[in-house]
PDB file of C-alpha atoms in Angstrom:
ATOM      1  CA  UNK A   1     -90.662 -46.474 -52.707  1.00 39.00           C
ATOM      2  CA  UNK A   2     -86.883 -46.948 -51.867  1.00 46.00           C
ATOM      3  CA  UNK A   3     -86.094 -50.604 -51.676  1.00 54.00           C
ATOM      4  CA  UNK A   4     -85.223 -51.961 -48.075  1.00 68.00           C
ATOM      5  CA  UNK A   5     -81.890 -53.693 -48.405  1.00 84.00           C
ATOM      6  CA  UNK A   6     -80.756 -56.562 -46.293  1.00 95.00           C
ATOM      7  CA  UNK A   7     -77.223 -57.799 -45.294  1.00 97.00           C
ATOM      8  CA  UNK A   8     -75.345 -60.673 -46.518  1.00 98.00           C
ATOM      9  CA  UNK A   9     -73.185 -62.432 -43.791  1.00 98.00           C
ATOM     10  CA  UNK A  10     -70.233 -64.295 -44.919  1.00 98.00           C
ATOM     11  CA  UNK A  11     -69.809 -66.954 -42.259  1.00 98.00           C
ATOM     12  CA  UNK A  12     -67.124 -69.515 -41.570  1.00 98.00           C
ATOM     13  CA  UNK A  13     -68.925 -72.666 -40.405  1.00 97.00           C
ATOM     14  CA  UNK A  14     -65.514 -74.338 -39.096  1.00 97.00           C
ATOM     15  CA  UNK A  15     -63.940 -77.569 -40.318  1.00 96.00           C
ATOM     16  CA  UNK A  16     -66.593 -80.193 -39.799  1.00 95.00           C
ATOM     17  CA  UNK A  17     -67.180 -80.553 -35.832  1.00 96.00           C
ATOM     18  CA  UNK A  18     -70.370 -78.475 -35.421  1.00 95.00           C
ATOM     19  CA  UNK A  19     -69.201 -77.096 -32.076  1.00 96.00           C
ATOM     20  CA  UNK A  20     -66.349 -75.121 -33.915  1.00 97.00           C
ATOM     21  CA  UNK A  21     -68.138 -72.430 -34.861  1.00 97.00           C
ATOM     22  CA  UNK A  22     -68.252 -68.954 -33.201  1.00 97.00           C
ATOM     23  CA  UNK A  23     -70.876 -67.705 -30.922  1.00 97.00           C
ATOM     24  CA  UNK A  24     -71.574 -64.666 -33.162  1.00 97.00           C
ATOM     25  CA  UNK A  25     -72.097 -67.094 -36.251  1.00 97.00           C
ATOM     26  CA  UNK A  26     -74.613 -69.166 -34.429  1.00 97.00           C
ATOM     27  CA  UNK A  27     -76.456 -65.960 -33.318  1.00 97.00           C
ATOM     28  CA  UNK A  28     -76.719 -64.780 -36.934  1.00 97.00           C
ATOM     29  CA  UNK A  29     -77.809 -68.227 -38.480  1.00 97.00           C
ATOM     30  CA  UNK A  30     -80.621 -68.171 -35.916  1.00 96.00           C
ATOM     31  CA  UNK A  31     -82.032 -64.927 -37.728  1.00 96.00           C
ATOM     32  CA  UNK A  32     -81.166 -65.950 -41.260  1.00 97.00           C
ATOM     33  CA  UNK A  33     -84.007 -65.694 -43.975  1.00 98.00           C
ATOM     34  CA  UNK A  34     -81.772 -67.252 -46.640  1.00 98.00           C
ATOM     35  CA  UNK A  35     -78.855 -69.607 -46.171  1.00 98.00           C
ATOM     36  CA  UNK A  36     -76.673 -70.377 -49.185  1.00 97.00           C
ATOM     37  CA  UNK A  37     -74.427 -73.172 -47.991  1.00 96.00           C
ATOM     38  CA  UNK A  38     -71.468 -75.462 -49.292  1.00 94.00           C
ATOM     39  CA  UNK A  39     -71.207 -79.016 -49.371  1.00 91.00           C
ATOM     40  CA  UNK A  40     -68.536 -79.265 -46.406  1.00 91.00           C
ATOM     41  CA  UNK A  41     -70.646 -77.393 -44.108  1.00 95.00           C
ATOM     42  CA  UNK A  42     -71.904 -79.799 -41.190  1.00 95.00           C
ATOM     43  CA  UNK A  43     -75.871 -79.928 -41.926  1.00 94.00           C
ATOM     44  CA  UNK A  44     -76.229 -80.026 -38.127  1.00 95.00           C
ATOM     45  CA  UNK A  45     -75.618 -76.284 -38.156  1.00 96.00           C
ATOM     46  CA  UNK A  46     -78.947 -75.821 -40.065  1.00 95.00           C
ATOM     47  CA  UNK A  47     -80.956 -77.484 -37.467  1.00 93.00           C
ATOM     48  CA  UNK A  48     -81.534 -74.522 -35.309  1.00 87.00           C
ATOM     49  CA  UNK A  49     -82.502 -71.930 -37.814  1.00 94.00           C
ATOM     50  CA  UNK A  50     -85.794 -70.152 -38.222  1.00 93.00           C
ATOM     51  CA  UNK A  51     -88.747 -72.663 -39.339  1.00 92.00           C
ATOM     52  CA  UNK A  52     -89.481 -70.889 -42.536  1.00 93.00           C
ATOM     53  CA  UNK A  53     -85.553 -70.271 -43.505  1.00 96.00           C
ATOM     54  CA  UNK A  54     -84.872 -70.827 -47.288  1.00 97.00           C
ATOM     55  CA  UNK A  55     -82.065 -73.263 -47.835  1.00 97.00           C
ATOM     56  CA  UNK A  56     -80.100 -73.049 -50.974  1.00 96.00           C
ATOM     57  CA  UNK A  57     -77.427 -75.924 -51.512  1.00 95.00           C
ATOM     58  CA  UNK A  58     -74.640 -74.636 -53.712  1.00 91.00           C
ATOM     59  CA  UNK A  59     -72.107 -77.437 -53.029  1.00 81.00           C
ATOM     60  CA  UNK A  60     -69.069 -78.000 -55.153  1.00 72.00           C
ATOM     61  CA  UNK A  61     -67.367 -81.115 -56.164  1.00 67.00           C
ATOM     62  CA  UNK A  62     -63.926 -81.430 -57.841  1.00 61.00           C
ATOM     63  CA  UNK A  63     -64.618 -80.080 -61.375  1.00 60.00           C
ATOM     64  CA  UNK A  64     -68.218 -80.053 -60.946  1.00 60.00           C
ATOM     65  CA  UNK A  65     -70.288 -77.122 -59.629  1.00 63.00           C
ATOM     66  CA  UNK A  66     -73.894 -77.345 -58.853  1.00 77.00           C
ATOM     67  CA  UNK A  67     -74.520 -73.778 -58.994  1.00 88.00           C
ATOM     68  CA  UNK A  68     -72.117 -71.514 -61.187  1.00 91.00           C
ATOM     69  CA  UNK A  69     -69.935 -68.929 -59.275  1.00 91.00           C
ATOM     70  CA  UNK A  70     -71.685 -66.102 -61.003  1.00 94.00           C
ATOM     71  CA  UNK A  71     -75.230 -67.451 -60.207  1.00 95.00           C
ATOM     72  CA  UNK A  72     -74.049 -67.443 -56.451  1.00 95.00           C
ATOM     73  CA  UNK A  73     -73.412 -64.011 -56.552  1.00 97.00           C
ATOM     74  CA  UNK A  74     -76.579 -63.076 -57.917  1.00 97.00           C
ATOM     75  CA  UNK A  75     -78.401 -65.101 -55.673  1.00 97.00           C
ATOM     76  CA  UNK A  76     -76.878 -63.339 -52.401  1.00 97.00           C
ATOM     77  CA  UNK A  77     -77.484 -59.864 -54.152  1.00 97.00           C
ATOM     78  CA  UNK A  78     -80.996 -60.532 -55.243  1.00 97.00           C
ATOM     79  CA  UNK A  79     -82.185 -61.748 -51.822  1.00 97.00           C
ATOM     80  CA  UNK A  80     -80.488 -58.772 -50.023  1.00 97.00           C
ATOM     81  CA  UNK A  81     -82.289 -56.546 -52.093  1.00 96.00           C
ATOM     82  CA  UNK A  82     -85.390 -57.623 -51.098  1.00 96.00           C
ATOM     83  CA  UNK A  83     -84.512 -56.984 -47.499  1.00 96.00           C
ATOM     84  CA  UNK A  84     -83.641 -60.285 -46.334  1.00 97.00           C
ATOM     85  CA  UNK A  85     -81.020 -61.533 -44.003  1.00 98.00           C
ATOM     86  CA  UNK A  86     -78.902 -63.771 -46.014  1.00 98.00           C
ATOM     87  CA  UNK A  87     -76.056 -66.148 -44.824  1.00 98.00           C
ATOM     88  CA  UNK A  88     -73.478 -67.320 -47.146  1.00 98.00           C
ATOM     89  CA  UNK A  89     -72.267 -70.242 -44.901  1.00 98.00           C
ATOM     90  CA  UNK A  90     -68.863 -71.678 -46.243  1.00 96.00           C
ATOM     91  CA  UNK A  91     -66.907 -74.462 -44.618  1.00 95.00           C
ATOM     92  CA  UNK A  92     -63.659 -73.592 -42.640  1.00 96.00           C
ATOM     93  CA  UNK A  93     -62.872 -69.980 -43.111  1.00 98.00           C
ATOM     94  CA  UNK A  94     -64.288 -67.961 -45.685  1.00 96.00           C
ATOM     95  CA  UNK A  95     -60.944 -66.168 -46.807  1.00 96.00           C
ATOM     96  CA  UNK A  96     -59.088 -69.353 -47.000  1.00 96.00           C
ATOM     97  CA  UNK A  97     -59.701 -70.361 -50.739  1.00 93.00           C
ATOM     98  CA  UNK A  98     -63.411 -69.709 -49.896  1.00 91.00           C
ATOM     99  CA  UNK A  99     -63.872 -66.971 -52.803  1.00 93.00           C
ATOM    100  CA  UNK A 100     -65.271 -64.706 -50.341  1.00 96.00           C
ATOM    101  CA  UNK A 101     -63.260 -61.681 -51.971  1.00 95.00           C
ATOM    102  CA  UNK A 102     -65.234 -62.314 -55.160  1.00 96.00           C
ATOM    103  CA  UNK A 103     -68.546 -62.591 -53.843  1.00 97.00           C
ATOM    104  CA  UNK A 104     -68.099 -59.390 -51.192  1.00 98.00           C
ATOM    105  CA  UNK A 105     -66.888 -57.569 -54.299  1.00 97.00           C
ATOM    106  CA  UNK A 106     -70.026 -58.575 -55.956  1.00 97.00           C
ATOM    107  CA  UNK A 107     -72.011 -56.857 -52.967  1.00 97.00           C
ATOM    108  CA  UNK A 108     -69.959 -53.816 -52.975  1.00 97.00           C
ATOM    109  CA  UNK A 109     -70.686 -53.521 -56.645  1.00 97.00           C
ATOM    110  CA  UNK A 110     -74.560 -53.501 -56.122  1.00 97.00           C
ATOM    111  CA  UNK A 111     -74.517 -51.527 -52.992  1.00 96.00           C
ATOM    112  CA  UNK A 112     -75.393 -54.240 -50.660  1.00 97.00           C
ATOM    113  CA  UNK A 113     -74.200 -54.356 -46.957  1.00 97.00           C
ATOM    114  CA  UNK A 114     -72.302 -57.214 -45.856  1.00 98.00           C
ATOM    115  CA  UNK A 115     -70.343 -58.470 -42.999  1.00 98.00           C
ATOM    116  CA  UNK A 116     -67.520 -61.352 -42.765  1.00 98.00           C
ATOM    117  CA  UNK A 117     -67.318 -63.686 -39.930  1.00 98.00           C
ATOM    118  CA  UNK A 118     -64.215 -65.547 -39.528  1.00 98.00           C
ATOM    119  CA  UNK A 119     -64.238 -69.356 -39.081  1.00 97.00           C
ATOM    120  CA  UNK A 120     -61.622 -72.021 -38.083  1.00 98.00           C
ATOM    121  CA  UNK A 121     -60.108 -73.372 -41.214  1.00 98.00           C
ATOM    122  CA  UNK A 122     -59.577 -76.895 -41.631  1.00 97.00           C
ATOM    123  CA  UNK A 123     -55.642 -76.271 -42.792  1.00 98.00           C
ATOM    124  CA  UNK A 124     -55.245 -75.800 -38.918  1.00 98.00           C
ATOM    125  CA  UNK A 125     -57.897 -77.840 -37.053  1.00 98.00           C
ATOM    126  CA  UNK A 126     -57.647 -80.939 -39.250  1.00 98.00           C
ATOM    127  CA  UNK A 127     -53.871 -81.274 -38.574  1.00 98.00           C
ATOM    128  CA  UNK A 128     -54.467 -80.489 -34.785  1.00 98.00           C
ATOM    129  CA  UNK A 129     -57.128 -83.199 -34.456  1.00 97.00           C
ATOM    130  CA  UNK A 130     -54.625 -85.775 -36.113  1.00 98.00           C
ATOM    131  CA  UNK A 131     -51.977 -84.528 -33.432  1.00 98.00           C
ATOM    132  CA  UNK A 132     -49.626 -82.401 -35.955  1.00 98.00           C
ATOM    133  CA  UNK A 133     -49.257 -78.933 -34.640  1.00 98.00           C
ATOM    134  CA  UNK A 134     -48.184 -76.424 -37.570  1.00 98.00           C
ATOM    135  CA  UNK A 135     -45.523 -75.044 -35.691  1.00 98.00           C
ATOM    136  CA  UNK A 136     -43.079 -76.255 -32.707  1.00 97.00           C
ATOM    137  CA  UNK A 137     -39.981 -74.815 -31.576  1.00 96.00           C
ATOM    138  CA  UNK A 138     -37.965 -77.952 -32.417  1.00 96.00           C
ATOM    139  CA  UNK A 139     -39.523 -78.215 -35.807  1.00 97.00           C
ATOM    140  CA  UNK A 140     -41.128 -75.364 -37.414  1.00 98.00           C
ATOM    141  CA  UNK A 141     -41.123 -71.518 -37.192  1.00 97.00           C
ATOM    142  CA  UNK A 142     -43.094 -70.878 -40.230  1.00 98.00           C
ATOM    143  CA  UNK A 143     -45.867 -72.317 -42.139  1.00 98.00           C
ATOM    144  CA  UNK A 144     -47.804 -71.756 -45.485  1.00 97.00           C
ATOM    145  CA  UNK A 145     -51.170 -72.559 -47.064  1.00 98.00           C
ATOM    146  CA  UNK A 146     -51.536 -73.344 -50.545  1.00 97.00           C
ATOM    147  CA  UNK A 147     -54.087 -74.694 -52.852  1.00 94.00           C
ATOM    148  CA  UNK A 148     -52.992 -77.996 -54.404  1.00 88.00           C
ATOM    149  CA  UNK A 149     -56.542 -77.838 -56.733  1.00 74.00           C
ATOM    150  CA  UNK A 150     -55.277 -76.395 -59.928  1.00 61.00           C
ATOM    151  CA  UNK A 151     -52.100 -77.177 -62.034  1.00 48.00           C
ATOM    152  CA  UNK A 152     -49.984 -74.104 -62.715  1.00 44.00           C
ATOM    153  CA  UNK A 153     -50.490 -74.608 -66.500  1.00 47.00           C
ATOM    154  CA  UNK A 154     -54.466 -74.257 -66.134  1.00 47.00           C
ATOM    155  CA  UNK A 155     -54.328 -70.301 -65.341  1.00 53.00           C
ATOM    156  CA  UNK A 156     -54.643 -68.302 -62.255  1.00 60.00           C
ATOM    157  CA  UNK A 157     -51.722 -67.493 -60.092  1.00 74.00           C
ATOM    158  CA  UNK A 158     -48.756 -69.776 -60.335  1.00 85.00           C
ATOM    159  CA  UNK A 159     -47.176 -71.547 -57.299  1.00 93.00           C
ATOM    160  CA  UNK A 160     -43.683 -70.670 -57.050  1.00 94.00           C
ATOM    161  CA  UNK A 161     -42.335 -74.183 -56.424  1.00 96.00           C
ATOM    162  CA  UNK A 162     -38.736 -73.034 -56.479  1.00 96.00           C
ATOM    163  CA  UNK A 163     -39.257 -70.680 -53.583  1.00 96.00           C
ATOM    164  CA  UNK A 164     -41.924 -72.597 -51.559  1.00 96.00           C
ATOM    165  CA  UNK A 165     -40.162 -75.862 -51.541  1.00 97.00           C
ATOM    166  CA  UNK A 166     -37.567 -75.088 -48.828  1.00 96.00           C
ATOM    167  CA  UNK A 167     -38.340 -71.532 -47.769  1.00 97.00           C
ATOM    168  CA  UNK A 168     -41.232 -72.587 -45.297  1.00 97.00           C
ATOM    169  CA  UNK A 169     -41.102 -75.265 -42.581  1.00 98.00           C
ATOM    170  CA  UNK A 170     -44.741 -76.506 -42.860  1.00 98.00           C
ATOM    171  CA  UNK A 171     -46.349 -76.521 -46.098  1.00 98.00           C
ATOM    172  CA  UNK A 172     -50.489 -76.874 -46.021  1.00 98.00           C
ATOM    173  CA  UNK A 173     -52.152 -77.959 -49.113  1.00 98.00           C
ATOM    174  CA  UNK A 174     -56.086 -77.744 -49.544  1.00 96.00           C
ATOM    175  CA  UNK A 175     -57.649 -79.755 -52.301  1.00 93.00           C
ATOM    176  CA  UNK A 176     -54.504 -81.330 -53.116  1.00 94.00           C
ATOM    177  CA  UNK A 177     -55.045 -85.158 -53.147  1.00 96.00           C
ATOM    178  CA  UNK A 178     -55.870 -85.205 -56.895  1.00 94.00           C
ATOM    179  CA  UNK A 179     -52.541 -83.614 -57.366  1.00 95.00           C
ATOM    180  CA  UNK A 180     -50.459 -85.125 -54.947  1.00 97.00           C
ATOM    181  CA  UNK A 181     -47.961 -86.572 -57.716  1.00 97.00           C
ATOM    182  CA  UNK A 182     -47.471 -83.065 -58.741  1.00 96.00           C
ATOM    183  CA  UNK A 183     -46.957 -81.704 -55.389  1.00 97.00           C
ATOM    184  CA  UNK A 184     -44.306 -84.478 -54.656  1.00 97.00           C
ATOM    185  CA  UNK A 185     -42.695 -83.960 -57.820  1.00 97.00           C
ATOM    186  CA  UNK A 186     -42.312 -80.317 -57.621  1.00 97.00           C
ATOM    187  CA  UNK A 187     -41.191 -80.169 -53.841  1.00 98.00           C
ATOM    188  CA  UNK A 188     -38.396 -82.859 -54.548  1.00 98.00           C
ATOM    189  CA  UNK A 189     -37.361 -81.041 -57.794  1.00 97.00           C
ATOM    190  CA  UNK A 190     -36.879 -78.076 -55.945  1.00 98.00           C
ATOM    191  CA  UNK A 191     -34.888 -79.321 -52.986  1.00 97.00           C
ATOM    192  CA  UNK A 192     -37.255 -80.725 -50.355  1.00 98.00           C
ATOM    193  CA  UNK A 193     -35.647 -83.887 -49.040  1.00 98.00           C
ATOM    194  CA  UNK A 194     -37.336 -87.125 -50.148  1.00 98.00           C
ATOM    195  CA  UNK A 195     -37.406 -88.245 -46.313  1.00 98.00           C
ATOM    196  CA  UNK A 196     -39.535 -85.312 -45.279  1.00 98.00           C
ATOM    197  CA  UNK A 197     -42.587 -86.409 -43.395  1.00 98.00           C
ATOM    198  CA  UNK A 198     -46.057 -85.934 -44.943  1.00 98.00           C
ATOM    199  CA  UNK A 199     -49.585 -86.357 -43.344  1.00 98.00           C
ATOM    200  CA  UNK A 200     -53.057 -86.501 -45.337  1.00 98.00           C
ATOM    201  CA  UNK A 201     -56.036 -85.758 -42.864  1.00 98.00           C
ATOM    202  CA  UNK A 202     -59.551 -86.631 -44.388  1.00 97.00           C
ATOM    203  CA  UNK A 203     -62.795 -85.376 -42.947  1.00 96.00           C
ATOM    204  CA  UNK A 204     -60.888 -83.699 -40.197  1.00 97.00           C
ATOM    205  CA  UNK A 205     -62.595 -82.899 -36.612  1.00 97.00           C
ATOM    206  CA  UNK A 206     -65.275 -85.546 -37.597  1.00 95.00           C
ATOM    207  CA  UNK A 207     -66.144 -89.016 -36.612  1.00 93.00           C
ATOM    208  CA  UNK A 208     -65.028 -90.202 -40.185  1.00 94.00           C
ATOM    209  CA  UNK A 209     -61.604 -88.563 -39.801  1.00 96.00           C
ATOM    210  CA  UNK A 210     -58.959 -90.538 -41.241  1.00 96.00           C
ATOM    211  CA  UNK A 211     -54.959 -90.074 -41.269  1.00 97.00           C
ATOM    212  CA  UNK A 212     -52.280 -91.300 -43.786  1.00 98.00           C
ATOM    213  CA  UNK A 213     -48.578 -90.698 -43.137  1.00 98.00           C
ATOM    214  CA  UNK A 214     -45.649 -91.184 -45.139  1.00 98.00           C
ATOM    215  CA  UNK A 215     -42.667 -89.237 -46.695  1.00 98.00           C
ATOM    216  CA  UNK A 216     -42.352 -87.337 -49.951  1.00 98.00           C
ATOM    217  CA  UNK A 217     -40.775 -90.255 -51.613  1.00 97.00           C
ATOM    218  CA  UNK A 218     -43.561 -92.747 -50.964  1.00 98.00           C
ATOM    219  CA  UNK A 219     -46.734 -90.966 -50.090  1.00 98.00           C
ATOM    220  CA  UNK A 220     -47.993 -90.885 -53.829  1.00 98.00           C
ATOM    221  CA  UNK A 221     -47.873 -94.840 -53.454  1.00 98.00           C
ATOM    222  CA  UNK A 222     -49.453 -95.101 -50.251  1.00 98.00           C
ATOM    223  CA  UNK A 223     -52.400 -92.697 -51.353  1.00 98.00           C
ATOM    224  CA  UNK A 224     -52.776 -95.033 -54.501  1.00 97.00           C
ATOM    225  CA  UNK A 225     -52.568 -98.012 -52.386  1.00 97.00           C
ATOM    226  CA  UNK A 226     -55.552 -97.005 -50.053  1.00 97.00           C
ATOM    227  CA  UNK A 227     -57.538 -95.072 -52.617  1.00 96.00           C
ATOM    228  CA  UNK A 228     -57.142 -92.019 -49.880  1.00 97.00           C
ATOM    229  CA  UNK A 229     -59.708 -89.396 -51.401  1.00 95.00           C
ATOM    230  CA  UNK A 230     -60.675 -85.787 -50.832  1.00 93.00           C
ATOM    231  CA  UNK A 231     -61.689 -83.888 -48.952  1.00 94.00           C
ATOM    232  CA  UNK A 232     -58.193 -83.879 -47.146  1.00 97.00           C
ATOM    233  CA  UNK A 233     -55.740 -81.616 -46.090  1.00 98.00           C
ATOM    234  CA  UNK A 234     -52.197 -82.303 -46.700  1.00 98.00           C
ATOM    235  CA  UNK A 235     -49.148 -81.416 -44.355  1.00 98.00           C
ATOM    236  CA  UNK A 236     -45.648 -81.467 -45.382  1.00 98.00           C
ATOM    237  CA  UNK A 237     -42.808 -80.917 -42.777  1.00 98.00           C
ATOM    238  CA  UNK A 238     -41.050 -82.440 -39.721  1.00 98.00           C
ATOM    239  CA  UNK A 239     -44.163 -81.433 -37.510  1.00 98.00           C
ATOM    240  CA  UNK A 240     -46.047 -84.483 -38.756  1.00 98.00           C
ATOM    241  CA  UNK A 241     -43.428 -86.616 -36.787  1.00 98.00           C
ATOM    242  CA  UNK A 242     -45.356 -85.488 -33.736  1.00 98.00           C
ATOM    243  CA  UNK A 243     -48.657 -87.389 -34.832  1.00 97.00           C
ATOM    244  CA  UNK A 244     -47.004 -90.445 -33.276  1.00 94.00           C
ATOM    245  CA  UNK A 245     -47.040 -88.917 -29.620  1.00 96.00           C
ATOM    246  CA  UNK A 246     -50.024 -86.584 -30.125  1.00 96.00           C
ATOM    247  CA  UNK A 247     -52.852 -88.159 -31.876  1.00 95.00           C
ATOM    248  CA  UNK A 248     -55.430 -87.436 -29.232  1.00 95.00           C
ATOM    249  CA  UNK A 249     -58.541 -87.345 -31.212  1.00 95.00           C
ATOM    250  CA  UNK A 250     -58.444 -90.592 -32.712  1.00 86.00           C
ATOM    251  CA  UNK A 251     -57.090 -92.301 -29.966  1.00 82.00           C
ATOM    252  CA  UNK A 252     -59.632 -90.669 -27.301  1.00 74.00           C
ATOM    253  CA  UNK A 253     -62.087 -93.540 -27.644  1.00 51.00           C
ATOM    254  CA  UNK A 254     -59.423 -95.962 -26.535  1.00 47.00           C
ATOM    255  CA  UNK A 255     -58.088 -93.688 -23.643  1.00 47.00           C
ATOM    256  CA  UNK A 256     -60.981 -94.602 -21.195  1.00 41.00           C
ATOM    257  CA  UNK A 257     -60.596 -98.369 -21.935  1.00 37.00           C
ATOM    258  CA  UNK A 258     -56.946 -99.166 -21.475  1.00 41.00           C
ATOM    259  CA  UNK A 259     -55.848-102.732 -22.993  1.00 36.00           C
ATOM    260  CA  UNK A 260     -55.695-105.656 -20.165  1.00 33.00           C
ATOM    261  CA  UNK A 261     -52.035-106.827 -19.872  1.00 28.00           C
TER     262      UNK A 261
END
């Protein structure tokens, strides 16, 4: 008898706020038989699933993977080959440093049907919730997303610092807090002015959101001083200046209760 194959859905869960997920993604979550989810996924998204859904946690801490990537690939395909609806729930957008390309390739290699449903990436949403739009007519006409997780001497594609430092107005680094000193060093070395504004946003779009600002010259010291930790997005560029005026989310609670004079 031929095997009844299921489908793997790669879904972007958004940046943390559970309301920032697409309608299509919610509909598929409600019919999922198996959900393989990451550490940064808001667990509230798992509340409205089927009663007997199988939940598999495969969260990753820096330099520590609960389940190796190769095993995650196998889990997705094994369940799909049993005819199940499988959801691979990833924080943010699955295509922005989410390894969806590798997992989708594995499905193709095993003749398993899949769909990719985009999500709102934290590199856009966290800065916006901190009052930092990535582009602005007066400050930025270009932006780039860069992984800050891996040093260039540890293998993988190298960051071309000499081109990146001054060719793009706004730089957005993911997973870069642990390498903030390297980022500072390389950008200054290749021509980014020391006075360039920098913003770090931790747990963006959630009630735990924290923002730290400075310049390329002093940001490493500030991160160390307050022990600023991941998960955080790093924004480098003049758009960070807008935060002082546009920090709507963190100030929202105070907006309804003006300070008496």
